[in-house]
Structures are given as structure tokens and as C-alpha cells.
Tab-separated table of C-alpha atoms and ligand atoms in Angstrom:
chain	number	residue	atom	x	y	z
A	1	UNK	CA	62.120	78.618	82.192
A	2	UNK	CA	65.682	80.211	81.926
A	3	UNK	CA	68.735	79.752	83.971
A	4	UNK	CA	69.221	83.130	86.267
A	5	UNK	CA	72.753	84.503	85.443
A	6	UNK	CA	75.559	84.363	87.963
A	7	UNK	CA	76.211	87.563	88.693
A	8	UNK	CA	79.292	89.262	88.739
A	9	UNK	CA	80.446	93.571	90.055
A	10	UNK	CA	83.497	94.951	88.282
A	11	UNK	CA	85.021	93.747	85.476
A	12	UNK	CA	88.601	93.748	85.769
A	13	UNK	CA	91.211	90.784	85.727
A	14	UNK	CA	88.967	89.235	88.450
A	15	UNK	CA	85.866	89.828	87.038
A	16	UNK	CA	86.172	88.854	83.474
A	17	UNK	CA	88.522	86.152	84.476
A	18	UNK	CA	85.629	85.060	87.501
A	19	UNK	CA	83.003	85.198	84.004
A	20	UNK	CA	84.945	82.746	81.443
A	21	UNK	CA	85.768	80.154	84.185
A	22	UNK	CA	82.566	80.162	85.357
A	23	UNK	CA	80.877	79.625	82.323
A	24	UNK	CA	83.342	76.953	81.440
A	25	UNK	CA	81.748	75.183	83.528
A	26	UNK	CA	77.652	76.209	81.230
A	27	UNK	CA	76.596	78.443	83.471
A	28	UNK	CA	75.171	81.954	82.526
A	29	UNK	CA	77.480	85.341	83.725
A	30	UNK	CA	76.517	88.740	83.924
A	31	UNK	CA	79.001	91.033	84.362
A	32	UNK	CA	77.762	94.923	85.643
A	33	UNK	CA	81.293	97.475	85.091
A	34	UNK	CA	80.544	100.919	86.517
A	35	UNK	CA	82.979	102.328	83.842
A	36	UNK	CA	81.506	103.238	80.578
A	37	UNK	CA	84.725	101.888	78.763
A	38	UNK	CA	87.157	99.436	79.647
A	39	UNK	CA	90.544	101.488	79.358
A	40	UNK	CA	93.281	99.845	81.020
A	41	UNK	CA	95.773	102.102	82.617
A	42	UNK	CA	99.519	102.464	80.275
A	43	UNK	CA	101.287	99.879	82.201
A	44	UNK	CA	102.815	96.278	82.148
A	45	UNK	CA	101.854	93.529	84.011
A	46	UNK	CA	103.743	91.089	85.525
A	47	UNK	CA	101.553	87.111	84.297
A	48	UNK	CA	103.241	85.192	86.148
A	49	UNK	CA	103.329	81.063	86.004
A	50	UNK	CA	100.378	80.263	88.403
A	51	UNK	CA	98.503	82.718	86.249
A	52	UNK	CA	99.643	82.066	82.607
A	53	UNK	CA	98.801	78.137	82.985
A	54	UNK	CA	94.834	79.788	83.767
A	55	UNK	CA	95.133	81.904	81.191
A	56	UNK	CA	96.550	79.591	78.522
A	57	UNK	CA	93.322	76.842	79.521
A	58	UNK	CA	90.990	79.570	78.691
A	59	UNK	CA	92.176	80.765	75.258
A	60	UNK	CA	93.484	83.644	76.526
A	61	UNK	CA	97.417	83.384	76.305
A	62	UNK	CA	97.530	82.273	72.331
A	63	UNK	CA	95.325	86.026	71.814
A	64	UNK	CA	97.691	87.937	74.153
A	65	UNK	CA	100.402	86.069	71.723
A	66	UNK	CA	103.724	88.286	70.595
A	67	UNK	CA	101.846	91.625	72.656
A	68	UNK	CA	103.875	89.309	75.549
A	69	UNK	CA	107.337	89.317	76.287
A	70	UNK	CA	109.029	86.031	78.360
A	71	UNK	CA	111.819	87.767	80.223
A	72	UNK	CA	115.186	85.667	79.917
A	73	UNK	CA	115.625	86.762	83.411
A	74	UNK	CA	115.254	89.258	87.437
A	75	UNK	CA	118.790	91.123	87.456
A	76	UNK	CA	118.820	92.526	91.094
A	77	UNK	CA	120.506	95.587	91.376
A	78	UNK	CA	122.492	98.061	93.993
A	79	UNK	CA	120.207	101.813	93.536
A	80	UNK	CA	123.350	103.572	94.736
A	81	UNK	CA	126.559	101.712	92.071
A	82	UNK	CA	124.276	99.678	90.022
A	83	UNK	CA	125.912	96.924	91.153
A	84	UNK	CA	124.041	93.579	89.877
A	85	UNK	CA	122.680	91.489	93.119
A	86	UNK	CA	121.648	88.247	91.790
A	87	UNK	CA	120.375	87.207	88.567
A	88	UNK	CA	117.551	84.712	88.446
A	89	UNK	CA	117.128	83.282	84.959
A	90	UNK	CA	113.268	82.054	83.722
A	91	UNK	CA	113.895	80.785	80.798
A	92	UNK	CA	113.831	77.741	81.818
A	93	UNK	CA	109.992	78.045	83.391
A	94	UNK	CA	107.770	76.181	81.586
A	95	UNK	CA	109.492	73.272	82.600
A	96	UNK	CA	110.464	74.652	86.273
A	97	UNK	CA	106.878	75.548	86.508
A	98	UNK	CA	104.355	74.337	84.373
A	99	UNK	CA	103.510	76.787	82.314
A	100	UNK	CA	105.504	79.903	81.139
A	101	UNK	CA	106.922	84.192	82.627
A	102	UNK	CA	104.903	86.950	80.814
A	103	UNK	CA	104.897	90.549	80.390
A	104	UNK	CA	102.454	91.804	78.968
A	105	UNK	CA	100.946	95.570	78.407
A	106	UNK	CA	98.081	95.970	80.694
A	107	UNK	CA	95.331	97.240	78.220
A	108	UNK	CA	96.652	94.230	75.493
A	109	UNK	CA	95.333	91.559	78.194
A	110	UNK	CA	92.373	93.172	78.733
A	111	UNK	CA	91.532	92.973	75.629
A	112	UNK	CA	92.933	89.479	75.282
A	113	UNK	CA	90.024	88.983	78.028
A	114	UNK	CA	87.688	90.998	76.725
A	115	UNK	CA	88.126	89.116	72.996
A	116	UNK	CA	87.724	85.886	74.690
A	117	UNK	CA	84.413	86.952	77.483
A	118	UNK	CA	83.009	88.096	73.791
A	119	UNK	CA	82.913	84.109	71.662
A	120	UNK	CA	81.006	82.536	74.816
A	121	UNK	CA	77.626	83.237	74.413
A	122	UNK	CA	77.020	82.786	78.460
A	123	UNK	CA	78.280	85.973	79.279
A	124	UNK	CA	76.859	89.377	79.419
A	125	UNK	CA	78.977	92.643	80.261
A	126	UNK	CA	77.201	95.723	80.812
A	127	UNK	CA	79.282	98.596	80.725
A	128	UNK	CA	78.570	102.203	82.481
A	129	UNK	CA	76.168	100.157	85.707
A	130	UNK	CA	77.507	100.274	88.689
A	131	UNK	CA	76.130	98.169	91.193
A	132	UNK	CA	74.618	100.096	94.269
A	133	UNK	CA	73.180	96.829	96.769
A	134	UNK	CA	72.123	93.394	96.959
A	135	UNK	CA	69.504	91.525	98.818
A	136	UNK	CA	70.062	87.265	98.546
A	137	UNK	CA	68.397	84.778	100.126
A	138	UNK	CA	68.677	81.181	99.675
A	139	UNK	CA	66.806	81.024	95.977
A	140	UNK	CA	68.963	83.969	94.752
A	141	UNK	CA	69.570	87.811	94.673
A	142	UNK	CA	68.470	90.825	93.919
A	143	UNK	CA	70.749	93.337	92.634
A	144	UNK	CA	70.516	96.975	93.070
A	145	UNK	CA	72.694	98.580	90.237
A	146	UNK	CA	72.918	103.259	88.863
A	147	UNK	CA	73.535	103.633	84.612
A	148	UNK	CA	73.546	107.198	85.756
A	149	UNK	CA	70.349	108.423	87.188
A	150	UNK	CA	68.119	105.707	86.527
A	151	UNK	CA	67.924	102.845	88.833
A	152	UNK	CA	67.955	98.931	87.925
A	153	UNK	CA	67.481	96.272	89.245
A	154	UNK	CA	68.619	92.336	87.852
A	155	UNK	CA	67.458	89.165	89.239
A	156	UNK	CA	70.616	86.095	89.771
A	157	UNK	CA	71.731	82.538	91.187
A	158	UNK	CA	74.168	84.765	92.923
A	159	UNK	CA	76.419	87.602	93.783
A	160	UNK	CA	80.336	87.750	93.566
A	161	UNK	CA	81.937	90.861	94.064
A	162	UNK	CA	84.916	91.616	91.463
A	163	UNK	CA	84.571	95.275	92.145
A	164	UNK	CA	88.353	95.845	93.916
A	165	UNK	CA	89.971	97.558	96.950
A	166	UNK	CA	86.858	100.191	97.564
A	167	UNK	CA	84.472	97.189	96.560
A	168	UNK	CA	80.827	97.590	97.945
A	169	UNK	CA	80.054	94.627	97.552
A	170	UNK	CA	82.727	93.667	100.490
A	171	UNK	CA	81.480	97.130	102.235
A	172	UNK	CA	77.755	95.702	102.418
A	173	UNK	CA	79.012	92.017	103.779
A	174	UNK	CA	79.338	94.239	106.763
A	175	UNK	CA	81.784	90.659	107.349
A	176	UNK	CA	82.847	90.507	110.932
A	177	UNK	CA	86.102	92.044	112.430
A	178	UNK	CA	86.679	93.626	108.349
A	179	UNK	CA	88.039	96.717	108.570
A	180	UNK	CA	88.497	99.696	105.609
A	181	UNK	CA	91.478	99.691	103.294
A	182	UNK	CA	94.411	101.859	105.022
A	183	UNK	CA	96.692	104.537	103.119
A	184	UNK	CA	100.456	101.891	103.477
A	185	UNK	CA	101.962	105.214	102.950
A	186	UNK	CA	103.930	104.453	99.636
A	187	UNK	CA	103.669	105.845	96.408
A	188	UNK	CA	104.003	103.645	92.723
A	189	UNK	CA	104.873	105.846	90.103
A	190	UNK	CA	104.221	104.470	86.468
A	191	UNK	CA	105.382	105.712	83.236
A	192	UNK	CA	105.969	104.179	79.642
A	193	UNK	CA	109.512	105.459	77.367
A	194	UNK	CA	109.701	104.705	74.296
A	195	UNK	CA	112.799	102.480	73.803
A	196	UNK	CA	114.587	104.460	71.263
A	197	UNK	CA	114.710	107.410	73.841
A	198	UNK	CA	117.109	105.324	76.098
A	199	UNK	CA	120.539	103.817	75.512
A	200	UNK	CA	120.579	100.632	74.359
A	201	UNK	CA	120.769	97.950	76.685
A	202	UNK	CA	117.294	99.002	78.256
A	203	UNK	CA	115.994	97.149	75.508
A	204	UNK	CA	117.305	93.843	77.013
A	205	UNK	CA	114.726	91.240	77.324
A	206	UNK	CA	114.894	91.431	80.998
A	207	UNK	CA	113.086	91.652	84.222
A	208	UNK	CA	114.426	94.761	86.336
A	209	UNK	CA	114.542	94.766	90.128
A	210	UNK	CA	116.461	97.984	91.909
A	211	UNK	CA	116.829	98.053	95.208
A	212	UNK	CA	117.275	101.637	97.080
A	213	UNK	CA	116.846	102.880	100.740
A	214	UNK	CA	112.901	103.216	101.274
A	215	UNK	CA	112.438	102.675	97.315
A	216	UNK	CA	112.934	100.436	94.317
A	217	UNK	CA	111.817	100.515	91.004
A	218	UNK	CA	111.651	97.654	88.320
A	219	UNK	CA	112.074	98.081	84.344
A	220	UNK	CA	111.339	95.800	81.448
A	221	UNK	CA	110.246	96.255	78.191
A	222	UNK	CA	107.339	96.126	76.405
A	223	UNK	CA	105.091	96.289	73.405
A	224	UNK	CA	107.061	94.134	71.958
A	225	UNK	CA	110.349	95.841	72.128
A	226	UNK	CA	109.186	99.244	71.236
A	227	UNK	CA	109.120	100.950	74.802
A	228	UNK	CA	110.384	100.233	78.139
A	229	UNK	CA	107.687	99.926	81.164
A	230	UNK	CA	109.143	101.169	84.470
A	231	UNK	CA	107.374	101.008	87.891
A	232	UNK	CA	108.709	102.933	90.663
A	233	UNK	CA	107.223	102.833	94.466
A	234	UNK	CA	108.819	105.258	96.612
A	235	UNK	CA	108.321	105.380	100.848
A	236	UNK	CA	105.531	109.467	101.060
A	237	UNK	CA	106.905	111.650	103.761
A	238	UNK	CA	104.087	113.030	105.598
A	239	UNK	CA	104.266	116.049	103.756
A	240	UNK	CA	103.733	114.569	100.675
A	241	UNK	CA	101.062	112.303	101.831
A	242	UNK	CA	98.457	115.493	102.185
A	243	UNK	CA	99.638	117.427	98.783
A	244	UNK	CA	97.090	119.121	96.951
A	245	UNK	CA	97.788	117.380	94.270
A	246	UNK	CA	98.365	113.812	96.055
A	247	UNK	CA	95.503	111.753	94.674
A	248	UNK	CA	94.872	113.868	91.028
A	249	UNK	CA	97.437	110.468	89.504
A	250	UNK	CA	99.807	112.859	87.889
A	251	UNK	CA	102.435	114.100	90.446
A	252	UNK	CA	105.295	116.082	89.723
A	253	UNK	CA	108.233	113.656	88.560
A	254	UNK	CA	111.297	115.697	90.099
A	255	UNK	CA	109.436	114.262	93.620
A	256	UNK	CA	110.626	110.724	92.165
A	257	UNK	CA	114.132	111.432	91.677
A	258	UNK	CA	114.591	113.856	94.437
A	259	UNK	CA	113.407	110.263	96.768
A	260	UNK	CA	116.293	108.555	94.233
A	261	UNK	CA	119.031	111.412	93.997
A	262	UNK	CA	121.956	108.536	95.743
A	263	UNK	CA	120.938	106.263	93.264
A	264	UNK	CA	123.199	105.292	90.260
A	265	UNK	CA	123.262	107.740	86.726
A	266	UNK	CA	121.984	104.293	85.031
A	267	UNK	CA	119.394	104.068	86.680
A	268	UNK	CA	118.491	108.118	86.749
A	269	UNK	CA	118.739	107.566	82.438
A	270	UNK	CA	116.036	105.808	82.973
A	271	UNK	CA	114.170	108.308	85.582
A	272	UNK	CA	115.140	111.448	83.216
A	273	UNK	CA	113.962	110.256	79.974
A	274	UNK	CA	110.484	112.198	78.608
A	275	UNK	CA	107.942	110.375	80.187
A	276	UNK	CA	103.920	110.782	81.567
A	277	UNK	CA	104.437	108.920	85.042
A	278	UNK	CA	102.024	108.896	86.798
A	279	UNK	CA	101.438	107.807	90.574
A	280	UNK	CA	98.825	105.259	92.958
A	281	UNK	CA	98.693	106.016	96.345
A	282	UNK	CA	99.133	102.069	97.709
A	283	UNK	CA	96.503	101.085	100.237
A	284	UNK	CA	96.813	98.102	102.462
A	285	UNK	CA	93.955	95.681	104.503
A	286	UNK	CA	94.384	92.673	107.047
A	287	UNK	CA	92.938	89.666	105.452
A	288	UNK	CA	89.997	88.397	106.057
A	289	UNK	CA	89.133	84.561	107.190
A	290	UNK	CA	85.441	84.246	105.740
A	291	UNK	CA	84.366	85.814	102.845
A	292	UNK	CA	81.452	83.697	101.429
A	293	UNK	CA	77.671	84.509	103.212
A	294	UNK	CA	75.428	82.058	100.893
A	295	UNK	CA	74.893	83.927	97.151
A	296	UNK	CA	77.299	86.461	97.818
A	297	UNK	CA	81.049	86.245	97.611
A	298	UNK	CA	84.046	88.529	96.897
A	299	UNK	CA	86.998	87.744	94.131
A	300	UNK	CA	90.294	89.513	93.352
A	301	UNK	CA	91.232	92.828	95.200
A	302	UNK	CA	87.620	93.116	96.690
A	303	UNK	CA	88.872	90.092	98.902
A	304	UNK	CA	92.275	90.419	99.142
A	305	UNK	CA	94.273	93.316	97.522
A	306	UNK	CA	98.034	92.899	98.000
A	307	UNK	CA	100.523	94.636	98.124
A	308	UNK	CA	102.644	95.434	94.758
A	309	UNK	CA	105.971	93.965	95.727
A	310	UNK	CA	104.916	90.213	94.809
A	311	UNK	CA	103.322	90.912	91.745
A	312	UNK	CA	100.880	89.072	92.835
A	313	UNK	CA	97.157	90.941	92.622
A	314	UNK	CA	96.756	89.944	89.312
A	315	UNK	CA	98.402	86.857	89.620
A	316	UNK	CA	95.453	86.023	93.088
A	317	UNK	CA	92.994	86.824	91.053
A	318	UNK	CA	93.176	85.073	87.642
A	319	UNK	CA	94.032	81.937	90.750
A	320	UNK	CA	90.635	82.696	92.141
A	321	UNK	CA	88.344	82.436	89.428
A	322	UNK	CA	90.092	78.982	88.116
A	323	UNK	CA	88.547	77.713	92.244
A	324	UNK	CA	85.380	79.500	91.487
A	325	UNK	CA	85.398	76.939	88.581
A	326	UNK	CA	86.761	73.703	90.138
A	327	UNK	CA	84.278	74.472	93.101
A	328	UNK	CA	80.863	75.232	91.396
A	329	UNK	CA	81.338	72.212	88.769
A	330	UNK	CA	81.472	70.027	92.457
A	331	UNK	CA	78.553	71.907	93.488
A	332	UNK	CA	75.342	72.162	92.432
A	333	UNK	CA	74.318	74.212	95.183
A	334	UNK	CA	76.054	77.828	94.035
A	335	UNK	CA	75.879	78.797	97.967
A	336	UNK	CA	78.440	75.235	99.022
A	337	UNK	CA	80.222	76.146	96.428
A	338	UNK	CA	80.924	79.583	97.133
A	339	UNK	CA	82.185	77.610	100.808
A	340	UNK	CA	84.428	75.894	98.980
A	341	UNK	CA	85.991	78.255	97.356
A	342	UNK	CA	86.952	80.347	99.908
A	343	UNK	CA	88.279	77.662	101.642
A	344	UNK	CA	90.827	76.813	99.037
A	345	UNK	CA	91.253	80.567	99.302
A	346	UNK	CA	91.538	82.059	102.045
A	347	UNK	CA	94.772	80.890	103.904
A	348	UNK	CA	96.828	81.431	100.146
A	349	UNK	CA	96.121	84.513	99.849
A	350	UNK	CA	96.327	85.889	103.246
A	351	UNK	CA	100.341	83.782	103.035
A	352	UNK	CA	101.256	86.073	100.115
A	353	UNK	CA	99.093	89.342	101.293
A	354	UNK	CA	101.774	88.818	104.385
A	355	UNK	CA	104.048	88.387	102.133
A	356	UNK	CA	104.305	91.287	99.927
A	357	UNK	CA	104.221	93.436	103.174
A	358	UNK	CA	107.595	91.869	104.412
A	359	UNK	CA	108.869	91.878	100.334
A	360	UNK	CA	108.113	95.416	100.285
A	361	UNK	CA	110.601	95.747	103.860
A	362	UNK	CA	113.287	93.950	102.480
A	363	UNK	CA	113.359	95.729	98.955
A	364	UNK	CA	113.474	99.031	100.519
A	365	UNK	CA	115.966	98.654	103.588
A	366	UNK	CA	118.974	101.016	104.774
A	367	UNK	CA	122.201	100.234	105.637
A	368	UNK	CA	123.829	98.312	107.252
A	369	UNK	CA	120.324	96.017	107.255
A	370	UNK	CA	120.265	96.385	102.967
A	371	UNK	CA	123.978	94.928	103.360
A	372	UNK	CA	123.016	92.402	104.974
A	373	UNK	CA	120.338	91.529	102.813
A	374	UNK	CA	122.809	91.603	99.685
A	375	UNK	CA	124.821	89.790	101.009
A	376	UNK	CA	122.439	87.183	101.579
A	377	UNK	CA	121.349	87.113	98.335
A	378	UNK	CA	124.562	86.106	96.947
A	379	UNK	CA	125.690	83.572	99.371
A	380	UNK	CA	122.085	81.539	98.585
A	381	UNK	CA	122.147	82.252	95.127
A	382	UNK	CA	120.153	82.160	91.215
A	383	UNK	CA	118.870	78.405	93.085
A	384	UNK	CA	118.105	78.727	95.813
A	385	UNK	CA	115.906	81.888	95.715
A	386	UNK	CA	114.566	80.807	92.149
A	387	UNK	CA	113.263	77.758	94.784
A	388	UNK	CA	112.501	80.106	97.224
A	389	UNK	CA	109.468	81.295	94.700
A	390	UNK	CA	107.918	77.537	93.867
A	391	UNK	CA	105.386	77.610	96.539
A	392	UNK	CA	103.520	80.589	94.579
A	393	UNK	CA	105.027	79.925	91.572
A	394	UNK	CA	104.138	75.528	91.036
A	395	UNK	CA	100.971	76.351	92.675
A	396	UNK	CA	98.299	73.940	91.617
A	397	UNK	CA	95.463	73.621	93.315
B	401	FAD	C1	101.956	99.743	91.240
B	401	FAD	C2	101.135	98.032	90.833
B	401	FAD	C3	101.461	97.436	90.068
B	401	FAD	C4	101.645	96.209	90.041
B	401	FAD	N1	101.695	95.543	89.488
B	401	FAD	C5	101.123	93.268	89.194
B	401	FAD	C6	101.879	92.810	88.154
B	401	FAD	O1	102.796	93.400	88.155
B	401	FAD	N2	101.355	91.369	88.503
B	401	FAD	C7	99.929	90.958	88.826
B	401	FAD	O2	99.528	89.972	89.126
B	401	FAD	N3	99.789	92.051	90.342
B	401	FAD	C8	100.223	93.050	89.703
B	401	FAD	N4	99.544	94.311	90.966
B	401	FAD	C9	98.038	94.658	91.056
B	401	FAD	C10	97.000	94.328	90.542
B	401	FAD	O3	96.673	94.735	89.118
B	401	FAD	C11	95.676	93.980	91.724
B	401	FAD	O4	95.770	92.794	92.020
B	401	FAD	C12	94.202	93.738	90.155
B	401	FAD	O5	94.340	94.230	89.225
B	401	FAD	C13	93.628	93.839	90.420
B	401	FAD	O6	92.117	93.612	89.434
B	401	FAD	P1	90.477	92.934	90.457
B	401	FAD	O7	90.183	92.874	88.676
B	401	FAD	O8	90.164	92.700	91.507
B	401	FAD	O9	90.007	95.172	91.004
B	401	FAD	P2	90.293	96.428	89.966
B	401	FAD	O10	90.982	96.394	88.610
B	401	FAD	O11	90.210	97.260	90.595
B	401	FAD	O12	88.692	95.744	88.834
B	401	FAD	C14	88.177	96.172	89.492
B	401	FAD	C15	86.101	96.962	88.589
B	401	FAD	O13	85.249	96.963	88.992
B	401	FAD	C16	85.142	97.801	89.418
B	401	FAD	N5	83.888	98.732	89.961
B	401	FAD	C17	84.127	99.169	90.782
B	401	FAD	N6	83.122	98.945	91.557
B	401	FAD	C18	82.187	99.489	91.215
B	401	FAD	C19	80.646	98.437	90.972
B	401	FAD	N7	79.885	99.407	92.484
B	401	FAD	N8	80.194	98.342	90.277
B	401	FAD	C20	79.837	97.937	88.942
B	401	FAD	N9	81.596	97.459	88.474
B	401	FAD	C21	82.451	98.185	89.790
B	401	FAD	C22	85.644	98.998	87.921
B	401	FAD	O14	85.219	100.280	87.982
B	401	FAD	C23	87.151	98.480	88.351
B	401	FAD	O15	86.493	97.949	86.341
B	401	FAD	C24	99.820	95.629	90.988
B	401	FAD	C25	99.377	96.580	91.588
B	401	FAD	C26	100.171	97.760	91.672
B	401	FAD	C27	99.368	99.024	92.067
């Protein structure tokens, strides 16, 4: 009899990475994705060395090719006057952390992952199929799903919920003490602007981070330098959080410009460039101590969503996939493999969830705390500030 596949709910970065990693262990994988097409929002993503090392092993980096850019440095500035607080070189990332630090367009990463998945005969992807429930016992999992109005059933050896922040699989696991996502009272704004519409300095191949009161801004060139990716995160006032268009995803950027009104003119040159801004309300969720029950487990944002202040959400989803690869290779019993995977991941991802939250508080400090933060950064200098990232970027299991 043909071996049943491991079923993965969700074809985001977590689901596609897990599919690639598990198929390398010789197992069949069936990915069920509720969206009828895989379309990534027009935005960039930072791929730190702890993620790029696995993407390279899985032949995803070679497919990204020239679409990914290696920034020279992270340049940290003060929003109010544009003063450079620190410049952290990234050129020797490969020597220091054993893999490159990259920025890429999400659509290009998604395409590279899909191309790698398409080349793997052990993986099948079904689009337009939403996982709606499951029943698991010690021999396998029966997954209930919907394709439009049609109800479907898939039999699998196991189920991995890689279905994002609002995970259906996580909800149905009914894990002890689990709480739903909570609004973090912050909004992320994203836009891409053609480089030709901006002053020349914005084309420099650096990741730029501007810090201000209750807000910060990140920008870096993308698309082979033809456009600049911008992400701003601002804290919401109560009124903004309740406004009627809040959920629509396209909010008036004048709200953002007002929040950063006292920032330096250089930042405003960027913020005022004609662009279609999209916005996301941010959510946070406390860490779980356990997320595997027998033959069902979780990965990526479904398991450990984190605020984006350390740019580690997708990187941790990729690390999850690598840990699943190791755990399933070491255990022919899938439930034992999922336990081993969970043990390898819960402490690290909980630490990153906490560190991301604290980083947000540091980025958004107001005076006088902000002044102290800026002095500490200058005193520490680039070498010691980079060393503080080693636990994140130099992670190898
Ligand atoms: C502003 C911002 C900037 C960020 N920048 C970075 C960065 O620079 N670097 C980084 O590493 N991370 C970053 N992140 C985090 C990163 O985007 C996420 O952590 C990552 O995309 C999560 O991937 P995922 O596959 O777990 O979830 P998702 O991307 O949410 O994918 C889940 C998938 O599951 C599907 N799905 C949902 N329900 C079902 C169902 N019932 N059945 C079947 N399919 C289902 C969805 O359609 C979706 O395709 C950022 C996040 C934000 C908000």
C-alpha cells in the first residue's frame, strides 16, 4: 500500500518550507491552501542568515538569484533630525554567520519556494482547499476540508497546521491555556516606490532604520534597485483603531504622515512619494509551551506569531521547517518526531517573541528614554551591537 502523505494546511512561507524539508526525508507531502492562487503582497522581506542557510540547502536561494539583494549595512537614524546613530556592516555576514543576509521581494521568494516545490515529485499542492477540521488517532489523521461548497476528506499520516496567525488547526487543537491573538495597537504600513521618483541617496544598497517617538520606518532597495521598499510601524490611537476603513488594508497615508509630522525632511521625501500604501493591523499572542498533540503539530505564525520588530517571523518559520526535517529523519514514529521538533523550537521561538516585543518598545521610545537609548547605541559601537545579534543569526541546530 502507498504510504499516506503528511498533510500541511497552508502554503505560506512556513507551509512551503516545511513541505520541502519533509520531502527531503523521503516522505510524501500534500499541501492544502485555502487561497485559489498564491499571490504575495507587494512588499519586501529581510532574510537573515539563520533563514538563508536553509533556503540555500533546499536550492531556493539559487532560484531567487539576482532578485535578492545583499545589503552593505543596517544604517540606524534618528527620525527627528536624520542623525546616524549606528552603521552595522553586513558585508561579512557570510564569514560571521555562515550564510548571507538578504532582502527580497516577497513575490520573488514565494515564486522561488514554489519552483523548488514543483521540482519535488513527492509534494502535491492543492489550491482553493480550506482545512476545516480533523480527527487524529495513533495511526493517522482524517482532514476535513472545503473547496467552495464541496466538502472533501483527505487521509494523511499526520497534519501540520501552517495556516498563519488565525490558524484553524491551532484553534481545533484546544491547547491548554491558549489565548486568541490580541491587537497590538500598532499598524504596519507598506509601500513600494520606483527609485527613479526618489532622491538618489535612497538607492544606496543599505537597510535603513529610522527611530522616532511611537513609530519607526525601515526602507531598502528592491527589484534589482529599481524600487524602494518601505515599512513604517506606528502606534495607534484608540480612534484610529476603531475607524471604519481600518480593516480594508488601504488606509490614507496622511494618517501615517501626521504620526511622523516632526520627522526630518529626508524621511518625508520618502513618505510623500506617490505610492499605494497598504496597512496591516498587528497582533500578538503569548508563547505556547506545547503545540504538538500526537500526529498533529503547528509551524510558523500558527505556532508562534511575533511582532515584526526583529524581522524574524518568516525566518523562524524556515527554522521550524529545518527542525522538522531533523526530527522526522531521526524518528520513524511521526508523533515522536513532532515531540522532538516541538522540544527543539518552543524555547527559541518564545525567546524571539519576547525579544521582538521588547525591540518594539526600544524602537518607539520617547524622550528622555530615547536619548539614553541613542547614547547606549553610540557607546556600544557597531562591533558590540552586531554581537548582540549573534544568538539570532548564528543559530544552527
Ligand atoms: C510588516 C511586517 C513585516 C515583516 N517583515 C519580515 C521580515 O523582514 N523578515 C521575516 O522573517 N519576517 C517578517 N515578517 C513576518 C512574516 O511575514 C510572517 O511571520 C510569515 O510570513 C508567516 O508565514 P506563515 O507561512 O507562517 O503564515 P502566512 O504567511 O499567514 O501563511 C498562512 C497560509 O495558510 C493559508 N491558510 C489559512 N487558513 C487556512 C486553512 N484553513 N486551510 C488551508 N490554508 C489556510 C493562508 O491562505 C496562507 O497562505 C513581517 C511581518 C509583518 C506584518
